[in-house]
Amino acid sequence: MEFSYCLRFLLLIACLSPALVECRVRRYTFNVVMKNTTRLCSSKPIVTVNGKFPGPTLYAREDDTVLVRVINKVKYNVSIHWATVHGAIVILPKRGVPYPFPTPHKEVVVILGDYESFFKNKFSVNCGHYDAEIGIEILQFSIAAEWWKSDTEAVINQALKSGLAPNVSDAHTINGHPGTFSTCPSQGGFTLPVQSGQTYMLRIINAALNEELFFKIAGHKLTIVEVDATYVKPFKTDTILIAPGQTTNALITTDQNTGKYLVAAAPFMDSPIAVDNVTATATLHYSGTLSNAATTLTTPPPRNATAATMLDETNFPPLQLWAVKHQGSSPPIFIDHHRSHSG
């Protein structure tokens, strides 16, 4: 009898464990601080979160509650917002404190997600969702952004006084690094280490302010599987165009010869508007490649390559819409592969 009770207890724990694991409250602290950073062979203090550039990564699963405590330790009034499928989520001032915030603003708590859903479900444990597991390894984010040698506060103040657009940036970056420049050959770019014969997922983010960017990896095709948190019918391409604030998940299979392959991010602009026309570079580095091996190069489309942006819109419908279009067939929902995580 005692064994039977123990067995029932273990079965109860086993049934509850997925819910307990699936639904979590995740807490993060953002310390907004200045940090001296060197790019393009020159240094300047920049605003960072937790002293990191690019900033820290928040990990969460669907239906988790994410609480972020933000502490501003710099002399500027700082705005932090998240671009989400529900729209931008911004930090509001403390109750009773009018805008603009006092300097420095102290601390607030931010809930990432849908406020209504949060308050409805905050006490529920039945919020587990299973990841669709496929045979891939998730690489760290590939973030395309910009770098100014000048103080960015001075750049925006000059633009406000003149009424003109801000001066263009001095370089684009991939994960915070511009890449190798002839004017600064000693400073290398970001490296993506990979193993041969594997499939990886790249989470690509355009963190530039105003510029659409082409993203390309020499000798490799990218399979687009998700755009802005919406699954799409997978399709292959050698070049991605990604808008400011947009995210794209792409699969890449390392099926080429061992070596180093150039990763490039360059602007798209089909109007006579000044843009930073400098291409950011990184390296896809196969394990076992000799340090002196030559890098396989690639060239992104010209900045006014409108034809390169005209992908067939049927590549982009969500999976459910695609299923309806294809005789009502449903997308796959059963787990049949396993996924390994890195980082």
PDB file of C-alpha atoms in Angstrom, residues 40-336:
ATOM      1  CA  LEU A  40      37.059  52.108 -36.195  1.00  0.00           C
ATOM      2  CA  CYS A  41      40.296  52.695 -34.246  1.00  0.00           C
ATOM      3  CA  SER A  42      38.737  55.405 -32.071  1.00  0.00           C
ATOM      4  CA  SER A  43      37.171  55.296 -28.617  1.00  0.00           C
ATOM      5  CA  LYS A  44      34.229  57.086 -27.042  1.00  0.00           C
ATOM      6  CA  PRO A  45      31.822  56.568 -24.116  1.00  0.00           C
ATOM      7  CA  ILE A  46      28.497  55.074 -25.162  1.00  0.00           C
ATOM      8  CA  VAL A  47      25.266  54.260 -23.349  1.00  0.00           C
ATOM      9  CA  THR A  48      25.029  50.525 -22.641  1.00  0.00           C
ATOM     10  CA  VAL A  49      22.831  48.112 -20.734  1.00  0.00           C
ATOM     11  CA  ASN A  50      24.846  46.212 -18.116  1.00  0.00           C
ATOM     12  CA  GLY A  51      28.037  47.435 -19.801  1.00  0.00           C
ATOM     13  CA  LYS A  52      27.437  45.290 -22.889  1.00  0.00           C
ATOM     14  CA  PHE A  53      27.451  46.304 -26.562  1.00  0.00           C
ATOM     15  CA  PRO A  54      25.274  44.914 -28.066  1.00  0.00           C
ATOM     16  CA  GLY A  55      23.089  44.645 -24.980  1.00  0.00           C
ATOM     17  CA  PRO A  56      22.138  41.577 -22.929  1.00  0.00           C
ATOM     18  CA  THR A  57      19.815  38.850 -24.171  1.00  0.00           C
ATOM     19  CA  LEU A  58      16.533  38.093 -22.425  1.00  0.00           C
ATOM     20  CA  TYR A  59      15.513  34.440 -22.543  1.00  0.00           C
ATOM     21  CA  ALA A  60      11.837  33.494 -22.286  1.00  0.00           C
ATOM     22  CA  ARG A  61       9.318  31.007 -23.584  1.00  0.00           C
ATOM     23  CA  GLU A  62       5.762  31.581 -24.678  1.00  0.00           C
ATOM     24  CA  ASP A  63       3.474  32.502 -21.752  1.00  0.00           C
ATOM     25  CA  ASP A  64       6.358  33.293 -19.406  1.00  0.00           C
ATOM     26  CA  THR A  65       6.134  36.514 -17.417  1.00  0.00           C
ATOM     27  CA  VAL A  66       9.231  38.691 -17.848  1.00  0.00           C
ATOM     28  CA  LEU A  67       9.918  41.381 -15.239  1.00  0.00           C
ATOM     29  CA  VAL A  68      12.693  43.861 -15.989  1.00  0.00           C
ATOM     30  CA  ARG A  69      13.992  46.352 -13.425  1.00  0.00           C
ATOM     31  CA  VAL A  70      15.613  49.287 -15.233  1.00  0.00           C
ATOM     32  CA  ILE A  71      18.036  51.566 -13.366  1.00  0.00           C
ATOM     33  CA  ASN A  72      19.313  54.632 -15.215  1.00  0.00           C
ATOM     34  CA  LYS A  73      22.822  55.591 -14.068  1.00  0.00           C
ATOM     35  CA  VAL A  74      23.692  58.013 -16.861  1.00  0.00           C
ATOM     36  CA  LYS A  75      23.114  61.755 -17.120  1.00  0.00           C
ATOM     37  CA  TYR A  76      20.702  61.468 -20.050  1.00  0.00           C
ATOM     38  CA  ASN A  77      16.990  60.804 -20.019  1.00  0.00           C
ATOM     39  CA  VAL A  78      16.969  57.352 -21.615  1.00  0.00           C
ATOM     40  CA  SER A  79      14.057  55.705 -23.399  1.00  0.00           C
ATOM     41  CA  ILE A  80      13.903  51.925 -23.675  1.00  0.00           C
ATOM     42  CA  HIS A  81      11.291  50.201 -25.780  1.00  0.00           C
ATOM     43  CA  TRP A  82      10.679  46.740 -27.191  1.00  0.00           C
ATOM     44  CA  ALA A  83       9.283  46.168 -30.665  1.00  0.00           C
ATOM     45  CA  THR A  84       6.856  43.266 -30.243  1.00  0.00           C
ATOM     46  CA  VAL A  85       4.031  41.614 -32.141  1.00  0.00           C
ATOM     47  CA  HIS A  86       1.701  43.710 -29.951  1.00  0.00           C
ATOM     48  CA  GLY A  87       3.474  46.927 -30.947  1.00  0.00           C
ATOM     49  CA  ALA A  88       6.101  48.902 -29.069  1.00  0.00           C
ATOM     50  CA  ILE A  89       6.219  48.495 -25.289  1.00  0.00           C
ATOM     51  CA  VAL A  90       7.654  51.550 -23.558  1.00  0.00           C
ATOM     52  CA  ILE A  91       8.726  52.437 -20.041  1.00  0.00           C
ATOM     53  CA  LEU A  92       6.280  54.841 -18.404  1.00  0.00           C
ATOM     54  CA  PRO A  93       7.205  57.283 -15.606  1.00  0.00           C
ATOM     55  CA  LYS A  94       6.435  56.418 -12.016  1.00  0.00           C
ATOM     56  CA  ARG A  95       2.923  57.197 -10.859  1.00  0.00           C
ATOM     57  CA  GLY A  96       2.657  60.892 -10.050  1.00  0.00           C
ATOM     58  CA  VAL A  97       5.858  61.819 -11.920  1.00  0.00           C
ATOM     59  CA  PRO A  98       5.155  63.906 -15.030  1.00  0.00           C
ATOM     60  CA  TYR A  99       7.120  63.695 -18.252  1.00  0.00           C
ATOM     61  CA  PRO A 100       9.971  64.488 -18.749  1.00  0.00           C
ATOM     62  CA  PHE A 101      11.517  62.173 -16.212  1.00  0.00           C
ATOM     63  CA  PRO A 102      13.854  63.556 -13.531  1.00  0.00           C
ATOM     64  CA  THR A 103      17.569  63.128 -14.222  1.00  0.00           C
ATOM     65  CA  PRO A 104      18.653  60.515 -13.479  1.00  0.00           C
ATOM     66  CA  HIS A 105      15.427  58.554 -13.524  1.00  0.00           C
ATOM     67  CA  LYS A 106      15.517  55.994 -10.733  1.00  0.00           C
ATOM     68  CA  GLU A 107      13.950  52.628 -11.453  1.00  0.00           C
ATOM     69  CA  VAL A 108      10.749  51.120 -12.747  1.00  0.00           C
ATOM     70  CA  VAL A 109       9.419  47.634 -13.402  1.00  0.00           C
ATOM     71  CA  VAL A 110       8.429  46.712 -16.947  1.00  0.00           C
ATOM     72  CA  ILE A 111       6.252  43.761 -17.937  1.00  0.00           C
ATOM     73  CA  LEU A 112       7.062  42.510 -21.418  1.00  0.00           C
ATOM     74  CA  GLY A 113       4.008  41.184 -23.192  1.00  0.00           C
ATOM     75  CA  ASP A 114       0.291  41.804 -23.367  1.00  0.00           C
ATOM     76  CA  TYR A 115      -0.798  43.559 -20.142  1.00  0.00           C
ATOM     77  CA  GLU A 116      -4.363  42.245 -20.341  1.00  0.00           C
ATOM     78  CA  SER A 117      -3.198  38.666 -20.812  1.00  0.00           C
ATOM     79  CA  PHE A 118      -0.712  39.060 -17.981  1.00  0.00           C
ATOM     80  CA  PHE A 119      -3.290  40.160 -15.432  1.00  0.00           C
ATOM     81  CA  LYS A 120      -5.719  37.483 -16.562  1.00  0.00           C
ATOM     82  CA  ASN A 121      -3.199  34.645 -16.375  1.00  0.00           C
ATOM     83  CA  LYS A 122      -0.737  35.667 -13.675  1.00  0.00           C
ATOM     84  CA  PHE A 123      -2.049  33.059 -11.222  1.00  0.00           C
ATOM     85  CA  SER A 124      -2.466  30.231 -13.712  1.00  0.00           C
ATOM     86  CA  VAL A 125      -0.020  27.323 -13.977  1.00  0.00           C
ATOM     87  CA  ASN A 126      -1.708  25.778 -17.010  1.00  0.00           C
ATOM     88  CA  CYS A 127       0.272  27.814 -19.484  1.00  0.00           C
ATOM     89  CA  GLY A 128       2.643  25.271 -20.951  1.00  0.00           C
ATOM     90  CA  HIS A 129       3.354  25.247 -24.678  1.00  0.00           C
ATOM     91  CA  TYR A 130       5.733  22.822 -26.318  1.00  0.00           C
ATOM     92  CA  ASP A 131       8.453  24.029 -28.630  1.00  0.00           C
ATOM     93  CA  ALA A 132       8.391  22.578 -32.109  1.00  0.00           C
ATOM     94  CA  GLU A 133      11.677  20.698 -32.100  1.00  0.00           C
ATOM     95  CA  ILE A 134      13.729  20.406 -35.259  1.00  0.00           C
ATOM     96  CA  GLY A 135      17.262  19.217 -35.829  1.00  0.00           C
ATOM     97  CA  ILE A 136      19.013  22.558 -35.549  1.00  0.00           C
ATOM     98  CA  GLU A 137      21.338  24.447 -33.290  1.00  0.00           C
ATOM     99  CA  ILE A 138      20.474  28.041 -32.449  1.00  0.00           C
ATOM    100  CA  LEU A 139      23.306  30.496 -32.974  1.00  0.00           C
ATOM    101  CA  GLN A 140      23.499  33.796 -31.204  1.00  0.00           C
ATOM    102  CA  PHE A 141      21.737  36.786 -32.688  1.00  0.00           C
ATOM    103  CA  SER A 142      23.038  38.481 -35.791  1.00  0.00           C
ATOM    104  CA  ILE A 143      22.297  42.138 -35.123  1.00  0.00           C
ATOM    105  CA  ALA A 144      22.823  44.676 -37.869  1.00  0.00           C
ATOM    106  CA  ALA A 145      23.138  48.248 -36.620  1.00  0.00           C
ATOM    107  CA  GLU A 146      25.149  51.466 -37.017  1.00  0.00           C
ATOM    108  CA  TRP A 147      28.164  53.205 -35.484  1.00  0.00           C
ATOM    109  CA  TRP A 148      28.981  56.902 -35.268  1.00  0.00           C
ATOM    110  CA  LYS A 149      32.447  58.127 -34.321  1.00  0.00           C
ATOM    111  CA  SER A 150      30.817  61.322 -33.062  1.00  0.00           C
ATOM    112  CA  ASP A 151      28.748  61.667 -29.903  1.00  0.00           C
ATOM    113  CA  THR A 152      25.259  60.603 -30.964  1.00  0.00           C
ATOM    114  CA  GLU A 153      23.710  63.249 -28.700  1.00  0.00           C
ATOM    115  CA  ALA A 154      25.631  65.895 -30.660  1.00  0.00           C
ATOM    116  CA  VAL A 155      24.486  64.318 -33.939  1.00  0.00           C
ATOM    117  CA  ILE A 156      20.803  64.495 -33.043  1.00  0.00           C
ATOM    118  CA  ASN A 157      21.092  67.987 -31.522  1.00  0.00           C
ATOM    119  CA  GLN A 158      22.680  69.269 -34.726  1.00  0.00           C
ATOM    120  CA  ALA A 159      19.871  67.715 -36.757  1.00  0.00           C
ATOM    121  CA  LEU A 160      17.221  69.326 -34.552  1.00  0.00           C
ATOM    122  CA  LYS A 161      18.839  72.746 -34.892  1.00  0.00           C
ATOM    123  CA  SER A 162      19.257  72.517 -38.667  1.00  0.00           C
ATOM    124  CA  GLY A 163      15.941  70.832 -39.386  1.00  0.00           C
ATOM    125  CA  LEU A 164      17.773  68.377 -41.628  1.00  0.00           C
ATOM    126  CA  ALA A 165      18.320  64.648 -41.355  1.00  0.00           C
ATOM    127  CA  PRO A 166      21.071  63.506 -38.952  1.00  0.00           C
ATOM    128  CA  ASN A 167      24.535  62.903 -40.353  1.00  0.00           C
ATOM    129  CA  VAL A 168      24.859  59.368 -41.667  1.00  0.00           C
ATOM    130  CA  SER A 169      26.708  56.836 -39.558  1.00  0.00           C
ATOM    131  CA  ASP A 170      30.375  56.029 -40.119  1.00  0.00           C
ATOM    132  CA  ALA A 171      29.782  52.283 -40.371  1.00  0.00           C
ATOM    133  CA  HIS A 172      27.227  49.532 -40.102  1.00  0.00           C
ATOM    134  CA  THR A 173      27.877  46.761 -37.603  1.00  0.00           C
ATOM    135  CA  ILE A 174      27.150  43.052 -37.181  1.00  0.00           C
ATOM    136  CA  ASN A 175      26.848  42.117 -33.501  1.00  0.00           C
ATOM    137  CA  GLY A 176      28.547  45.388 -32.609  1.00  0.00           C
ATOM    138  CA  HIS A 177      31.525  45.059 -34.973  1.00  0.00           C
ATOM    139  CA  PRO A 178      31.942  46.918 -38.288  1.00  0.00           C
ATOM    140  CA  GLY A 179      34.380  44.365 -39.705  1.00  0.00           C
ATOM    141  CA  THR A 180      37.718  44.914 -41.396  1.00  0.00           C
ATOM    142  CA  PHE A 181      38.241  48.416 -42.794  1.00  0.00           C
ATOM    143  CA  SER A 182      41.191  49.671 -44.818  1.00  0.00           C
ATOM    144  CA  THR A 183      41.390  52.662 -42.470  1.00  0.00           C
ATOM    145  CA  CYS A 184      41.494  50.386 -39.428  1.00  0.00           C
ATOM    146  CA  PRO A 185      42.981  47.017 -40.460  1.00  0.00           C
ATOM    147  CA  SER A 186      43.912  46.031 -36.902  1.00  0.00           C
ATOM    148  CA  GLN A 187      40.295  45.746 -35.767  1.00  0.00           C
ATOM    149  CA  GLY A 188      38.641  42.539 -36.916  1.00  0.00           C
ATOM    150  CA  GLY A 189      34.972  41.707 -37.217  1.00  0.00           C
ATOM    151  CA  PHE A 190      32.556  39.326 -35.561  1.00  0.00           C
ATOM    152  CA  THR A 191      33.079  35.570 -36.087  1.00  0.00           C
ATOM    153  CA  LEU A 192      30.349  32.912 -36.238  1.00  0.00           C
ATOM    154  CA  PRO A 193      31.970  29.545 -35.374  1.00  0.00           C
ATOM    155  CA  VAL A 194      30.255  26.524 -36.972  1.00  0.00           C
ATOM    156  CA  GLN A 195      30.759  22.789 -37.432  1.00  0.00           C
ATOM    157  CA  SER A 196      30.625  21.221 -40.878  1.00  0.00           C
ATOM    158  CA  GLY A 197      27.503  19.267 -41.823  1.00  0.00           C
ATOM    159  CA  GLN A 198      25.138  20.953 -39.351  1.00  0.00           C
ATOM    160  CA  THR A 199      22.026  23.105 -39.661  1.00  0.00           C
ATOM    161  CA  TYR A 200      21.907  26.309 -37.636  1.00  0.00           C
ATOM    162  CA  MET A 201      19.249  28.909 -36.999  1.00  0.00           C
ATOM    163  CA  LEU A 202      20.239  32.560 -37.262  1.00  0.00           C
ATOM    164  CA  ARG A 203      18.071  35.115 -35.506  1.00  0.00           C
ATOM    165  CA  ILE A 204      18.681  38.238 -37.581  1.00  0.00           C
ATOM    166  CA  ILE A 205      17.675  41.679 -36.274  1.00  0.00           C
ATOM    167  CA  ASN A 206      17.921  45.033 -38.017  1.00  0.00           C
ATOM    168  CA  ALA A 207      18.680  47.492 -35.206  1.00  0.00           C
ATOM    169  CA  ALA A 208      19.559  50.342 -37.577  1.00  0.00           C
ATOM    170  CA  LEU A 209      17.536  53.531 -37.172  1.00  0.00           C
ATOM    171  CA  ASN A 210      16.231  54.158 -40.672  1.00  0.00           C
ATOM    172  CA  GLU A 211      17.940  51.902 -43.202  1.00  0.00           C
ATOM    173  CA  GLU A 212      16.766  48.663 -44.748  1.00  0.00           C
ATOM    174  CA  LEU A 213      19.679  46.255 -44.981  1.00  0.00           C
ATOM    175  CA  PHE A 214      20.676  43.390 -47.254  1.00  0.00           C
ATOM    176  CA  PHE A 215      22.127  40.390 -45.381  1.00  0.00           C
ATOM    177  CA  LYS A 216      24.152  37.746 -47.213  1.00  0.00           C
ATOM    178  CA  ILE A 217      26.605  34.912 -46.463  1.00  0.00           C
ATOM    179  CA  ALA A 218      29.107  33.846 -49.113  1.00  0.00           C
ATOM    180  CA  GLY A 219      28.492  30.419 -50.652  1.00  0.00           C
ATOM    181  CA  HIS A 220      25.428  29.599 -48.529  1.00  0.00           C
ATOM    182  CA  LYS A 221      21.665  29.666 -48.959  1.00  0.00           C
ATOM    183  CA  LEU A 222      19.388  30.898 -46.181  1.00  0.00           C
ATOM    184  CA  THR A 223      16.019  29.230 -45.544  1.00  0.00           C
ATOM    185  CA  ILE A 224      13.564  31.764 -44.122  1.00  0.00           C
ATOM    186  CA  VAL A 225      11.227  30.156 -41.561  1.00  0.00           C
ATOM    187  CA  GLU A 226       9.966  33.077 -39.469  1.00  0.00           C
ATOM    188  CA  VAL A 227       9.477  36.827 -39.888  1.00  0.00           C
ATOM    189  CA  ASP A 228       8.538  39.079 -36.962  1.00  0.00           C
ATOM    190  CA  ALA A 229       7.490  36.154 -34.740  1.00  0.00           C
ATOM    191  CA  THR A 230       5.247  34.731 -37.492  1.00  0.00           C
ATOM    192  CA  TYR A 231       6.050  31.383 -39.098  1.00  0.00           C
ATOM    193  CA  VAL A 232       6.156  31.482 -42.890  1.00  0.00           C
ATOM    194  CA  LYS A 233       6.256  28.823 -45.559  1.00  0.00           C
ATOM    195  CA  PRO A 234      10.009  28.057 -45.711  1.00  0.00           C
ATOM    196  CA  PHE A 235      11.794  29.329 -48.798  1.00  0.00           C
ATOM    197  CA  LYS A 236      15.439  29.615 -49.793  1.00  0.00           C
ATOM    198  CA  THR A 237      17.314  32.740 -50.787  1.00  0.00           C
ATOM    199  CA  ASP A 238      20.905  33.912 -50.861  1.00  0.00           C
ATOM    200  CA  THR A 239      20.041  37.478 -49.788  1.00  0.00           C
ATOM    201  CA  ILE A 240      17.696  38.804 -47.099  1.00  0.00           C
ATOM    202  CA  LEU A 241      16.260  42.319 -47.036  1.00  0.00           C
ATOM    203  CA  ILE A 242      15.335  43.311 -43.494  1.00  0.00           C
ATOM    204  CA  ALA A 243      13.683  46.559 -42.389  1.00  0.00           C
ATOM    205  CA  PRO A 244      14.532  48.600 -39.263  1.00  0.00           C
ATOM    206  CA  GLY A 245      13.168  46.869 -36.168  1.00  0.00           C
ATOM    207  CA  GLN A 246      12.362  43.695 -38.102  1.00  0.00           C
ATOM    208  CA  THR A 247      13.439  40.204 -37.083  1.00  0.00           C
ATOM    209  CA  THR A 248      13.961  37.182 -39.313  1.00  0.00           C
ATOM    210  CA  ASN A 249      14.837  33.604 -38.410  1.00  0.00           C
ATOM    211  CA  ALA A 250      16.775  31.745 -41.079  1.00  0.00           C
ATOM    212  CA  LEU A 251      18.260  28.259 -41.297  1.00  0.00           C
ATOM    213  CA  ILE A 252      21.729  27.784 -42.737  1.00  0.00           C
ATOM    214  CA  THR A 253      23.298  24.404 -43.528  1.00  0.00           C
ATOM    215  CA  THR A 254      27.089  24.249 -43.331  1.00  0.00           C
ATOM    216  CA  ASP A 255      27.531  22.090 -46.425  1.00  0.00           C
ATOM    217  CA  GLN A 256      30.503  23.876 -48.004  1.00  0.00           C
ATOM    218  CA  ASN A 257      34.207  23.082 -47.833  1.00  0.00           C
ATOM    219  CA  THR A 258      35.947  23.871 -44.559  1.00  0.00           C
ATOM    220  CA  GLY A 259      36.999  27.503 -44.604  1.00  0.00           C
ATOM    221  CA  LYS A 260      36.036  31.094 -43.837  1.00  0.00           C
ATOM    222  CA  TYR A 261      33.054  32.751 -45.536  1.00  0.00           C
ATOM    223  CA  LEU A 262      32.245  36.443 -45.564  1.00  0.00           C
ATOM    224  CA  VAL A 263      29.009  37.684 -43.978  1.00  0.00           C
ATOM    225  CA  ALA A 264      27.856  41.069 -45.317  1.00  0.00           C
ATOM    226  CA  ALA A 265      25.232  43.656 -44.332  1.00  0.00           C
ATOM    227  CA  ALA A 266      24.708  46.614 -46.681  1.00  0.00           C
ATOM    228  CA  PRO A 267      21.990  49.282 -47.065  1.00  0.00           C
ATOM    229  CA  PHE A 268      19.131  49.397 -49.555  1.00  0.00           C
ATOM    230  CA  MET A 269      17.933  52.840 -50.648  1.00  0.00           C
ATOM    231  CA  ASP A 270      16.238  53.490 -53.990  1.00  0.00           C
ATOM    232  CA  SER A 271      15.726  57.229 -53.393  1.00  0.00           C
ATOM    233  CA  PRO A 272      18.290  60.050 -53.669  1.00  0.00           C
ATOM    234  CA  ILE A 273      18.779  60.158 -49.903  1.00  0.00           C
ATOM    235  CA  ALA A 274      22.153  60.101 -48.172  1.00  0.00           C
ATOM    236  CA  VAL A 275      22.855  56.791 -46.445  1.00  0.00           C
ATOM    237  CA  ASP A 276      25.847  55.099 -44.915  1.00  0.00           C
ATOM    238  CA  ASN A 277      26.995  53.067 -47.908  1.00  0.00           C
ATOM    239  CA  VAL A 278      29.666  51.143 -45.978  1.00  0.00           C
ATOM    240  CA  THR A 279      29.179  47.366 -45.845  1.00  0.00           C
ATOM    241  CA  ALA A 280      29.509  45.687 -42.454  1.00  0.00           C
ATOM    242  CA  THR A 281      31.298  42.334 -42.519  1.00  0.00           C
ATOM    243  CA  ALA A 282      31.665  39.287 -40.319  1.00  0.00           C
ATOM    244  CA  THR A 283      33.027  35.773 -40.872  1.00  0.00           C
ATOM    245  CA  LEU A 284      31.362  32.361 -40.888  1.00  0.00           C
ATOM    246  CA  HIS A 285      34.235  30.220 -39.595  1.00  0.00           C
ATOM    247  CA  TYR A 286      34.181  26.434 -40.038  1.00  0.00           C
ATOM    248  CA  SER A 287      35.824  24.387 -37.300  1.00  0.00           C
ATOM    249  CA  GLY A 288      39.255  23.130 -38.368  1.00  0.00           C
ATOM    250  CA  THR A 289      39.958  26.040 -40.710  1.00  0.00           C
ATOM    251  CA  LEU A 290      43.577  27.205 -40.728  1.00  0.00           C
ATOM    252  CA  SER A 291      44.094  30.719 -39.402  1.00  0.00           C
ATOM    253  CA  ASN A 292      45.810  31.830 -42.629  1.00  0.00           C
ATOM    254  CA  ALA A 293      43.099  30.420 -44.922  1.00  0.00           C
ATOM    255  CA  ALA A 294      41.660  32.865 -47.432  1.00  0.00           C
ATOM    256  CA  THR A 295      38.102  34.100 -46.887  1.00  0.00           C
ATOM    257  CA  THR A 296      35.507  33.303 -49.551  1.00  0.00           C
ATOM    258  CA  LEU A 297      34.046  36.672 -50.492  1.00  0.00           C
ATOM    259  CA  THR A 298      30.598  37.842 -51.496  1.00  0.00           C
ATOM    260  CA  THR A 299      29.124  41.094 -52.753  1.00  0.00           C
ATOM    261  CA  PRO A 300      25.726  42.357 -51.544  1.00  0.00           C
ATOM    262  CA  PRO A 301      23.347  43.904 -54.082  1.00  0.00           C
ATOM    263  CA  PRO A 302      23.868  47.587 -54.973  1.00  0.00           C
ATOM    264  CA  ARG A 303      22.118  49.966 -52.629  1.00  0.00           C
ATOM    265  CA  ASN A 304      19.475  50.821 -55.276  1.00  0.00           C
ATOM    266  CA  ALA A 305      18.839  47.194 -56.315  1.00  0.00           C
ATOM    267  CA  THR A 306      15.051  47.373 -56.274  1.00  0.00           C
ATOM    268  CA  ALA A 307      14.759  44.137 -58.261  1.00  0.00           C
ATOM    269  CA  ALA A 308      16.502  42.250 -55.450  1.00  0.00           C
ATOM    270  CA  THR A 309      13.729  43.291 -53.058  1.00  0.00           C
ATOM    271  CA  MET A 310      10.869  42.087 -55.236  1.00  0.00           C
ATOM    272  CA  LEU A 311      10.463  38.611 -53.792  1.00  0.00           C
ATOM    273  CA  ASP A 312       7.203  36.850 -54.610  1.00  0.00           C
ATOM    274  CA  GLU A 313       4.736  37.746 -51.859  1.00  0.00           C
ATOM    275  CA  THR A 314       3.580  34.118 -51.768  1.00  0.00           C
ATOM    276  CA  ASN A 315       6.825  33.399 -49.905  1.00  0.00           C
ATOM    277  CA  PHE A 316       5.567  35.261 -46.861  1.00  0.00           C
ATOM    278  CA  PRO A 317       2.064  34.101 -45.824  1.00  0.00           C
ATOM    279  CA  PRO A 318       1.714  32.638 -42.308  1.00  0.00           C
ATOM    280  CA  LEU A 319       1.538  28.863 -42.153  1.00  0.00           C
ATOM    281  CA  GLN A 320      -2.202  28.708 -41.489  1.00  0.00           C
ATOM    282  CA  LEU A 321      -2.993  30.867 -44.533  1.00  0.00           C
ATOM    283  CA  TRP A 322      -0.635  28.768 -46.592  1.00  0.00           C
ATOM    284  CA  ALA A 323      -2.402  25.626 -45.395  1.00  0.00           C
ATOM    285  CA  VAL A 324      -5.808  26.935 -46.458  1.00  0.00           C
ATOM    286  CA  LYS A 325      -4.404  27.780 -49.869  1.00  0.00           C
ATOM    287  CA  HIS A 326      -3.059  24.238 -50.211  1.00  0.00           C
ATOM    288  CA  GLN A 327      -6.316  22.222 -50.014  1.00  0.00           C
ATOM    289  CA  GLY A 328      -6.809  22.857 -46.305  1.00  0.00           C
ATOM    290  CA  SER A 329      -3.774  20.845 -45.248  1.00  0.00           C
ATOM    291  CA  SER A 330      -2.497  21.669 -41.776  1.00  0.00           C
ATOM    292  CA  PRO A 331       1.042  22.611 -40.799  1.00  0.00           C
ATOM    293  CA  PRO A 332       3.000  19.923 -38.926  1.00  0.00           C
ATOM    294  CA  ILE A 333       2.255  19.980 -35.182  1.00  0.00           C
ATOM    295  CA  PHE A 334       3.941  16.814 -33.867  1.00  0.00           C
ATOM    296  CA  ILE A 335       7.495  16.743 -32.538  1.00  0.00           C
ATOM    297  CA  ASP A 336       9.639  14.363 -34.558  1.00  0.00           C
TER     298      ASP A 336
END
